[in-house]
PDB file of C-alpha atoms in Angstrom:
ATOM      1  CA  GLU A   1      10.591  19.873  35.666  1.00  0.00           C
ATOM      2  CA  PRO A   2       7.657  17.874  37.038  1.00  0.00           C
ATOM      3  CA  GLU A   3       4.921  17.082  34.550  1.00  0.00           C
ATOM      4  CA  VAL A   4       1.575  15.382  34.270  1.00  0.00           C
ATOM      5  CA  THR A   5       1.698  12.126  32.353  1.00  0.00           C
ATOM      6  CA  GLN A   6      -1.130  10.228  30.674  1.00  0.00           C
ATOM      7  CA  THR A   7      -1.497   6.735  29.300  1.00  0.00           C
ATOM      8  CA  PRO A   8      -2.228   5.523  26.756  1.00  0.00           C
ATOM      9  CA  SER A   9      -1.556   8.234  24.214  1.00  0.00           C
ATOM     10  CA  HIS A  10      -4.138   6.712  21.882  1.00  0.00           C
ATOM     11  CA  GLN A  11      -6.968   4.319  22.689  1.00  0.00           C
ATOM     12  CA  VAL A  12      -9.248   2.728  20.129  1.00  0.00           C
ATOM     13  CA  THR A  13     -12.348   0.956  21.363  1.00  0.00           C
ATOM     14  CA  GLN A  14     -15.636  -0.416  20.154  1.00  0.00           C
ATOM     15  CA  MET A  15     -18.879   1.326  20.998  1.00  0.00           C
ATOM     16  CA  GLY A  16     -20.310  -0.007  24.245  1.00  0.00           C
ATOM     17  CA  GLN A  17     -16.964  -1.030  25.684  1.00  0.00           C
ATOM     18  CA  GLU A  18     -15.501   0.309  28.899  1.00  0.00           C
ATOM     19  CA  VAL A  19     -12.310   2.340  28.818  1.00  0.00           C
ATOM     20  CA  ILE A  20     -10.050   3.581  31.572  1.00  0.00           C
ATOM     21  CA  LEU A  21      -7.794   6.540  30.931  1.00  0.00           C
ATOM     22  CA  ARG A  22      -4.893   6.958  33.284  1.00  0.00           C
ATOM     23  CA  CYS A  23      -3.066   9.987  34.564  1.00  0.00           C
ATOM     24  CA  VAL A  24      -0.227  10.607  36.977  1.00  0.00           C
ATOM     25  CA  PRO A  25      -0.561  14.151  38.326  1.00  0.00           C
ATOM     26  CA  ILE A  26       2.325  16.187  39.668  1.00  0.00           C
ATOM     27  CA  SER A  27       3.260  14.692  43.012  1.00  0.00           C
ATOM     28  CA  ASN A  28       2.599  17.610  45.358  1.00  0.00           C
ATOM     29  CA  HIS A  29      -0.623  18.688  43.670  1.00  0.00           C
ATOM     30  CA  LEU A  30      -3.916  18.044  45.426  1.00  0.00           C
ATOM     31  CA  TYR A  31      -6.496  19.085  42.822  1.00  0.00           C
ATOM     32  CA  PHE A  32      -7.094  16.922  39.784  1.00  0.00           C
ATOM     33  CA  TYR A  33      -9.158  17.495  36.674  1.00  0.00           C
ATOM     34  CA  TRP A  34     -10.329  15.932  33.461  1.00  0.00           C
ATOM     35  CA  TYR A  35     -11.137  17.940  30.348  1.00  0.00           C
ATOM     36  CA  ARG A  36     -11.968  16.836  26.863  1.00  0.00           C
ATOM     37  CA  GLN A  37     -11.573  18.371  23.432  1.00  0.00           C
ATOM     38  CA  ILE A  38     -13.617  17.051  20.561  1.00  0.00           C
ATOM     39  CA  LEU A  39     -11.760  17.557  17.303  1.00  0.00           C
ATOM     40  CA  GLY A  40     -11.993  21.168  16.187  1.00  0.00           C
ATOM     41  CA  GLN A  41     -13.940  22.285  19.234  1.00  0.00           C
ATOM     42  CA  LYS A  42     -13.098  23.964  22.492  1.00  0.00           C
ATOM     43  CA  VAL A  43     -11.654  22.369  25.578  1.00  0.00           C
ATOM     44  CA  GLU A  44     -14.498  21.401  27.909  1.00  0.00           C
ATOM     45  CA  PHE A  45     -14.334  20.779  31.632  1.00  0.00           C
ATOM     46  CA  LEU A  46     -15.545  17.380  32.808  1.00  0.00           C
ATOM     47  CA  VAL A  47     -14.751  17.010  36.487  1.00  0.00           C
ATOM     48  CA  SER A  48     -12.554  18.156  39.342  1.00  0.00           C
ATOM     49  CA  PHE A  49     -11.447  16.002  42.251  1.00  0.00           C
ATOM     50  CA  TYR A  50     -10.072  16.917  45.639  1.00  0.00           C
ATOM     51  CA  ASN A  51      -9.643  15.045  48.884  1.00  0.00           C
ATOM     52  CA  ASN A  52     -10.876  11.813  47.333  1.00  0.00           C
ATOM     53  CA  GLU A  53     -14.151  13.186  46.130  1.00  0.00           C
ATOM     54  CA  ILE A  54     -15.613  15.025  43.191  1.00  0.00           C
ATOM     55  CA  SER A  55     -15.650  18.757  43.893  1.00  0.00           C
ATOM     56  CA  GLU A  56     -17.331  19.872  40.687  1.00  0.00           C
ATOM     57  CA  LYS A  57     -18.614  18.252  37.523  1.00  0.00           C
ATOM     58  CA  SER A  58     -20.140  19.401  34.271  1.00  0.00           C
ATOM     59  CA  GLU A  59     -23.316  18.286  32.540  1.00  0.00           C
ATOM     60  CA  ILE A  60     -21.178  16.130  30.265  1.00  0.00           C
ATOM     61  CA  PHE A  61     -20.032  14.055  33.237  1.00  0.00           C
ATOM     62  CA  ASP A  62     -23.062  11.788  33.483  1.00  0.00           C
ATOM     63  CA  ASP A  63     -23.459   8.351  35.017  1.00  0.00           C
ATOM     64  CA  GLN A  64     -21.330   6.792  32.307  1.00  0.00           C
ATOM     65  CA  PHE A  65     -18.279   8.567  33.685  1.00  0.00           C
ATOM     66  CA  SER A  66     -16.438   8.002  36.930  1.00  0.00           C
ATOM     67  CA  VAL A  67     -13.127   9.047  38.404  1.00  0.00           C
ATOM     68  CA  GLU A  68     -10.916   7.417  40.952  1.00  0.00           C
ATOM     69  CA  ARG A  69      -7.613   7.860  42.695  1.00  0.00           C
ATOM     70  CA  PRO A  70      -6.812   4.200  43.280  1.00  0.00           C
ATOM     71  CA  ASP A  71      -3.451   4.852  44.918  1.00  0.00           C
ATOM     72  CA  GLY A  72      -1.191   7.736  45.849  1.00  0.00           C
ATOM     73  CA  SER A  73      -0.125   8.552  42.341  1.00  0.00           C
ATOM     74  CA  ASN A  74      -2.709   7.618  39.714  1.00  0.00           C
ATOM     75  CA  PHE A  75      -5.924   9.387  38.764  1.00  0.00           C
ATOM     76  CA  THR A  76      -8.262   7.608  36.375  1.00  0.00           C
ATOM     77  CA  LEU A  77     -11.258   8.412  34.229  1.00  0.00           C
ATOM     78  CA  LYS A  78     -13.568   5.526  33.413  1.00  0.00           C
ATOM     79  CA  ILE A  79     -16.185   5.582  30.701  1.00  0.00           C
ATOM     80  CA  ARG A  80     -18.503   2.677  31.361  1.00  0.00           C
ATOM     81  CA  SER A  81     -20.108   2.201  27.957  1.00  0.00           C
ATOM     82  CA  THR A  82     -18.513   4.296  25.267  1.00  0.00           C
ATOM     83  CA  LYS A  83     -20.490   6.075  22.583  1.00  0.00           C
ATOM     84  CA  LEU A  84     -19.327   7.374  19.237  1.00  0.00           C
ATOM     85  CA  GLU A  85     -19.619  10.913  20.546  1.00  0.00           C
ATOM     86  CA  ASP A  86     -17.106  10.171  23.295  1.00  0.00           C
ATOM     87  CA  SER A  87     -14.377  10.253  20.676  1.00  0.00           C
ATOM     88  CA  ALA A  88     -12.153  13.127  21.729  1.00  0.00           C
ATOM     89  CA  MET A  89      -8.830  14.087  23.239  1.00  0.00           C
ATOM     90  CA  TYR A  90      -8.980  13.732  26.997  1.00  0.00           C
ATOM     91  CA  PHE A  91      -6.689  15.886  29.089  1.00  0.00           C
ATOM     92  CA  CYS A  92      -5.809  15.357  32.710  1.00  0.00           C
ATOM     93  CA  ALA A  93      -4.635  18.324  34.754  1.00  0.00           C
ATOM     94  CA  SER A  94      -3.538  19.015  38.309  1.00  0.00           C
ATOM     95  CA  SER A  95      -2.944  22.057  40.462  1.00  0.00           C
ATOM     96  CA  GLU A  96      -1.604  23.020  43.842  1.00  0.00           C
ATOM     97  CA  ILE A  97      -3.868  23.934  46.705  1.00  0.00           C
ATOM     98  CA  GLY A  98      -4.606  27.648  46.587  1.00  0.00           C
ATOM     99  CA  ARG A  99      -3.664  27.840  42.892  1.00  0.00           C
ATOM    100  CA  VAL A 100      -6.689  26.246  41.297  1.00  0.00           C
ATOM    101  CA  GLY A 101      -6.493  28.288  38.119  1.00  0.00           C
ATOM    102  CA  GLU A 102      -2.865  27.386  37.461  1.00  0.00           C
ATOM    103  CA  GLN A 103      -3.444  23.965  36.082  1.00  0.00           C
ATOM    104  CA  PHE A 104      -0.762  21.747  34.606  1.00  0.00           C
ATOM    105  CA  PHE A 105      -2.025  19.643  31.729  1.00  0.00           C
ATOM    106  CA  GLY A 106      -0.892  16.290  30.476  1.00  0.00           C
ATOM    107  CA  PRO A 107      -0.323  15.586  26.786  1.00  0.00           C
ATOM    108  CA  GLY A 108      -3.716  13.950  26.412  1.00  0.00           C
ATOM    109  CA  THR A 109      -5.187  10.603  25.426  1.00  0.00           C
ATOM    110  CA  ARG A 110      -6.860  10.435  22.069  1.00  0.00           C
ATOM    111  CA  LEU A 111      -9.918   8.199  22.398  1.00  0.00           C
ATOM    112  CA  THR A 112     -11.435   6.840  19.226  1.00  0.00           C
ATOM    113  CA  VAL A 113     -14.747   5.001  19.517  1.00  0.00           C
ATOM    114  CA  LEU A 114     -15.691   2.887  16.519  1.00  0.00           C
TER     115      LEU A 114
ATOM    116  CA  GLY B   1     -20.930  30.780  35.744  1.00  0.00           C
ATOM    117  CA  ASP B   2     -17.774  31.979  34.091  1.00  0.00           C
ATOM    118  CA  SER B   3     -17.688  32.546  30.359  1.00  0.00           C
ATOM    119  CA  VAL B   4     -15.328  34.025  27.818  1.00  0.00           C
ATOM    120  CA  THR B   5     -15.574  35.532  24.361  1.00  0.00           C
ATOM    121  CA  GLN B   6     -12.430  35.267  22.383  1.00  0.00           C
ATOM    122  CA  MET B   7     -11.392  36.700  19.082  1.00  0.00           C
ATOM    123  CA  GLU B   8     -12.209  34.330  16.258  1.00  0.00           C
ATOM    124  CA  GLY B   9      -9.334  33.009  14.273  1.00  0.00           C
ATOM    125  CA  PRO B  10      -7.444  31.943  12.458  1.00  0.00           C
ATOM    126  CA  VAL B  11      -4.881  34.706  12.652  1.00  0.00           C
ATOM    127  CA  THR B  12      -2.018  34.625  10.175  1.00  0.00           C
ATOM    128  CA  LEU B  13       0.949  36.948  10.630  1.00  0.00           C
ATOM    129  CA  SER B  14       4.412  37.384   9.282  1.00  0.00           C
ATOM    130  CA  GLU B  15       7.371  36.979  11.590  1.00  0.00           C
ATOM    131  CA  GLU B  16       8.065  40.089  13.687  1.00  0.00           C
ATOM    132  CA  ALA B  17       4.509  41.388  13.300  1.00  0.00           C
ATOM    133  CA  PHE B  18       2.520  42.702  16.254  1.00  0.00           C
ATOM    134  CA  LEU B  19      -0.081  40.392  17.746  1.00  0.00           C
ATOM    135  CA  THR B  20      -3.300  41.143  19.583  1.00  0.00           C
ATOM    136  CA  ILE B  21      -5.839  38.507  20.520  1.00  0.00           C
ATOM    137  CA  ASN B  22      -8.929  39.952  22.174  1.00  0.00           C
ATOM    138  CA  CYS B  23     -10.611  38.334  25.147  1.00  0.00           C
ATOM    139  CA  THR B  24     -13.554  39.499  27.229  1.00  0.00           C
ATOM    140  CA  TYR B  25     -15.003  37.565  30.124  1.00  0.00           C
ATOM    141  CA  THR B  26     -17.910  37.289  32.490  1.00  0.00           C
ATOM    142  CA  ALA B  27     -17.338  35.827  35.898  1.00  0.00           C
ATOM    143  CA  THR B  28     -18.499  35.915  39.478  1.00  0.00           C
ATOM    144  CA  GLY B  29     -16.765  38.421  41.696  1.00  0.00           C
ATOM    145  CA  TYR B  30     -13.120  39.047  40.965  1.00  0.00           C
ATOM    146  CA  PRO B  31     -11.749  36.184  38.926  1.00  0.00           C
ATOM    147  CA  SER B  32      -8.177  35.348  38.158  1.00  0.00           C
ATOM    148  CA  LEU B  33      -7.477  35.445  34.454  1.00  0.00           C
ATOM    149  CA  PHE B  34      -5.290  33.139  32.426  1.00  0.00           C
ATOM    150  CA  TRP B  35      -3.961  32.642  28.945  1.00  0.00           C
ATOM    151  CA  TYR B  36      -3.123  29.091  27.966  1.00  0.00           C
ATOM    152  CA  VAL B  37      -1.330  27.967  24.812  1.00  0.00           C
ATOM    153  CA  GLN B  38      -1.602  24.677  22.952  1.00  0.00           C
ATOM    154  CA  TYR B  39       1.232  23.886  20.586  1.00  0.00           C
ATOM    155  CA  PRO B  40       0.535  21.372  17.818  1.00  0.00           C
ATOM    156  CA  GLY B  41       0.115  17.862  19.192  1.00  0.00           C
ATOM    157  CA  GLU B  42       0.542  18.917  22.811  1.00  0.00           C
ATOM    158  CA  GLY B  43      -1.559  19.640  25.854  1.00  0.00           C
ATOM    159  CA  LEU B  44      -2.317  23.086  27.172  1.00  0.00           C
ATOM    160  CA  GLN B  45       0.333  25.105  28.948  1.00  0.00           C
ATOM    161  CA  LEU B  46      -0.147  28.105  31.161  1.00  0.00           C
ATOM    162  CA  LEU B  47       1.270  31.124  29.330  1.00  0.00           C
ATOM    163  CA  LEU B  48       0.521  33.934  31.767  1.00  0.00           C
ATOM    164  CA  LYS B  49      -1.878  35.031  34.449  1.00  0.00           C
ATOM    165  CA  ALA B  50      -3.202  38.048  36.317  1.00  0.00           C
ATOM    166  CA  THR B  51      -4.981  37.840  39.631  1.00  0.00           C
ATOM    167  CA  LYS B  52      -6.348  41.336  40.203  1.00  0.00           C
ATOM    168  CA  ALA B  53      -7.399  44.466  38.372  1.00  0.00           C
ATOM    169  CA  ASP B  54      -4.635  46.327  36.515  1.00  0.00           C
ATOM    170  CA  ASP B  55      -2.201  43.448  36.973  1.00  0.00           C
ATOM    171  CA  LYS B  56      -0.109  42.726  33.909  1.00  0.00           C
ATOM    172  CA  GLY B  57       0.831  39.129  33.262  1.00  0.00           C
ATOM    173  CA  SER B  58       3.841  38.476  31.056  1.00  0.00           C
ATOM    174  CA  ASN B  59       5.845  35.548  29.760  1.00  0.00           C
ATOM    175  CA  LYS B  60       7.919  34.774  26.653  1.00  0.00           C
ATOM    176  CA  GLY B  61       7.322  38.293  25.323  1.00  0.00           C
ATOM    177  CA  PHE B  62       3.554  37.998  25.657  1.00  0.00           C
ATOM    178  CA  GLU B  63       1.608  40.394  27.859  1.00  0.00           C
ATOM    179  CA  ALA B  64      -1.961  40.826  28.996  1.00  0.00           C
ATOM    180  CA  THR B  65      -3.463  43.397  31.363  1.00  0.00           C
ATOM    181  CA  TYR B  66      -6.445  42.685  33.609  1.00  0.00           C
ATOM    182  CA  ARG B  67      -8.971  45.399  32.773  1.00  0.00           C
ATOM    183  CA  LYS B  68     -11.839  45.172  35.210  1.00  0.00           C
ATOM    184  CA  GLU B  69     -13.723  48.156  33.804  1.00  0.00           C
ATOM    185  CA  THR B  70     -13.951  46.561  30.363  1.00  0.00           C
ATOM    186  CA  THR B  71     -13.820  42.936  31.602  1.00  0.00           C
ATOM    187  CA  SER B  72     -11.033  42.275  29.154  1.00  0.00           C
ATOM    188  CA  PHE B  73      -7.698  40.479  29.129  1.00  0.00           C
ATOM    189  CA  HIS B  74      -6.269  40.968  25.654  1.00  0.00           C
ATOM    190  CA  LEU B  75      -3.084  39.117  24.726  1.00  0.00           C
ATOM    191  CA  GLU B  76      -0.314  41.047  22.967  1.00  0.00           C
ATOM    192  CA  LYS B  77       3.160  40.426  21.654  1.00  0.00           C
ATOM    193  CA  GLY B  78       5.306  42.988  19.962  1.00  0.00           C
ATOM    194  CA  SER B  79       7.164  40.704  17.577  1.00  0.00           C
ATOM    195  CA  VAL B  80       5.908  37.195  16.904  1.00  0.00           C
ATOM    196  CA  GLN B  81       8.075  34.277  15.872  1.00  0.00           C
ATOM    197  CA  VAL B  82       7.324  31.174  13.837  1.00  0.00           C
ATOM    198  CA  SER B  83       7.593  29.190  17.068  1.00  0.00           C
ATOM    199  CA  ASP B  84       4.605  31.115  18.476  1.00  0.00           C
ATOM    200  CA  SER B  85       2.308  29.296  16.055  1.00  0.00           C
ATOM    201  CA  ALA B  86      -0.243  27.629  18.309  1.00  0.00           C
ATOM    202  CA  VAL B  87      -3.783  27.873  19.618  1.00  0.00           C
ATOM    203  CA  TYR B  88      -4.293  30.421  22.374  1.00  0.00           C
ATOM    204  CA  PHE B  89      -7.033  30.147  24.993  1.00  0.00           C
ATOM    205  CA  CYS B  90      -8.277  32.761  27.401  1.00  0.00           C
ATOM    206  CA  ALA B  91      -9.792  31.451  30.638  1.00  0.00           C
ATOM    207  CA  PRO B  92     -11.205  33.028  33.805  1.00  0.00           C
ATOM    208  CA  ASN B  93     -11.442  31.268  37.106  1.00  0.00           C
ATOM    209  CA  SER B  94     -13.594  32.677  39.861  1.00  0.00           C
ATOM    210  CA  GLY B  95     -11.995  30.605  42.584  1.00  0.00           C
ATOM    211  CA  GLY B  96     -13.894  29.766  45.721  1.00  0.00           C
ATOM    212  CA  SER B  97     -15.873  26.611  45.028  1.00  0.00           C
ATOM    213  CA  ASN B  98     -15.370  27.062  41.287  1.00  0.00           C
ATOM    214  CA  TYR B  99     -12.564  24.756  40.334  1.00  0.00           C
ATOM    215  CA  LYS B 100     -12.791  24.660  36.593  1.00  0.00           C
ATOM    216  CA  LEU B 101     -11.220  26.691  33.851  1.00  0.00           C
ATOM    217  CA  THR B 102     -13.759  27.851  31.293  1.00  0.00           C
ATOM    218  CA  PHE B 103     -12.024  28.082  27.976  1.00  0.00           C
ATOM    219  CA  GLY B 104     -12.965  30.116  24.963  1.00  0.00           C
ATOM    220  CA  LYS B 105     -12.973  28.559  21.530  1.00  0.00           C
ATOM    221  CA  GLY B 106      -9.309  29.332  21.120  1.00  0.00           C
ATOM    222  CA  THR B 107      -7.529  31.403  18.522  1.00  0.00           C
ATOM    223  CA  LEU B 108      -5.283  29.658  16.048  1.00  0.00           C
ATOM    224  CA  LEU B 109      -2.199  31.725  15.318  1.00  0.00           C
ATOM    225  CA  THR B 110       0.005  30.906  12.355  1.00  0.00           C
ATOM    226  CA  VAL B 111       3.235  32.842  11.946  1.00  0.00           C
ATOM    227  CA  ASN B 112       4.928  32.641   8.570  1.00  0.00           C
ATOM    228  CA  PRO B 113       8.652  33.224   8.077  1.00  0.00           C
TER     229      PRO B 113
END
């Protein structure tokens, strides 16, 4: 069964450093998403991406964040200058066209900012 | 925008007990409704969905009925198993230009043998 994959599974970084989280969505999906879950809190939407551009973003997704689809398979989330409060589990998801609500999630990357 | 109010947990049940997790939503127009499940250490998985009023979504013994008049989508299972222990999230999606899922806080279910 096709699945969304994410790398790395755990990333530790120093405050102020840049991190790139990587995702490989399901191959025939055209919508891509990033969510995050701070420990013990709810899953929060960050951004959605379709047709090589951001289609929607939340207030959390400020200028420190960016997304990119650098090739035909990867989808990345970059945090330019990490803060302590960026520590969270980051989930990538993808969905088929016409089935936006049926999102397939990856296993997540746990980001720890020290 | 979309929002959801979900039953606070944690919920602890014995195996074979009946489960109900309440969910009410607010959304634009006629949203699709989803229940997602997060097993320990894993990402979220779609459990079931309903796309219009009075639809019943079902999967793995779980059911939820789209009640437009009460804006609810309560999750039920007649006989829970230890393997159902997980966090359950209700989420509406209004569609159109709204691409995101808006999750509730989640309900932690623990099933004891």
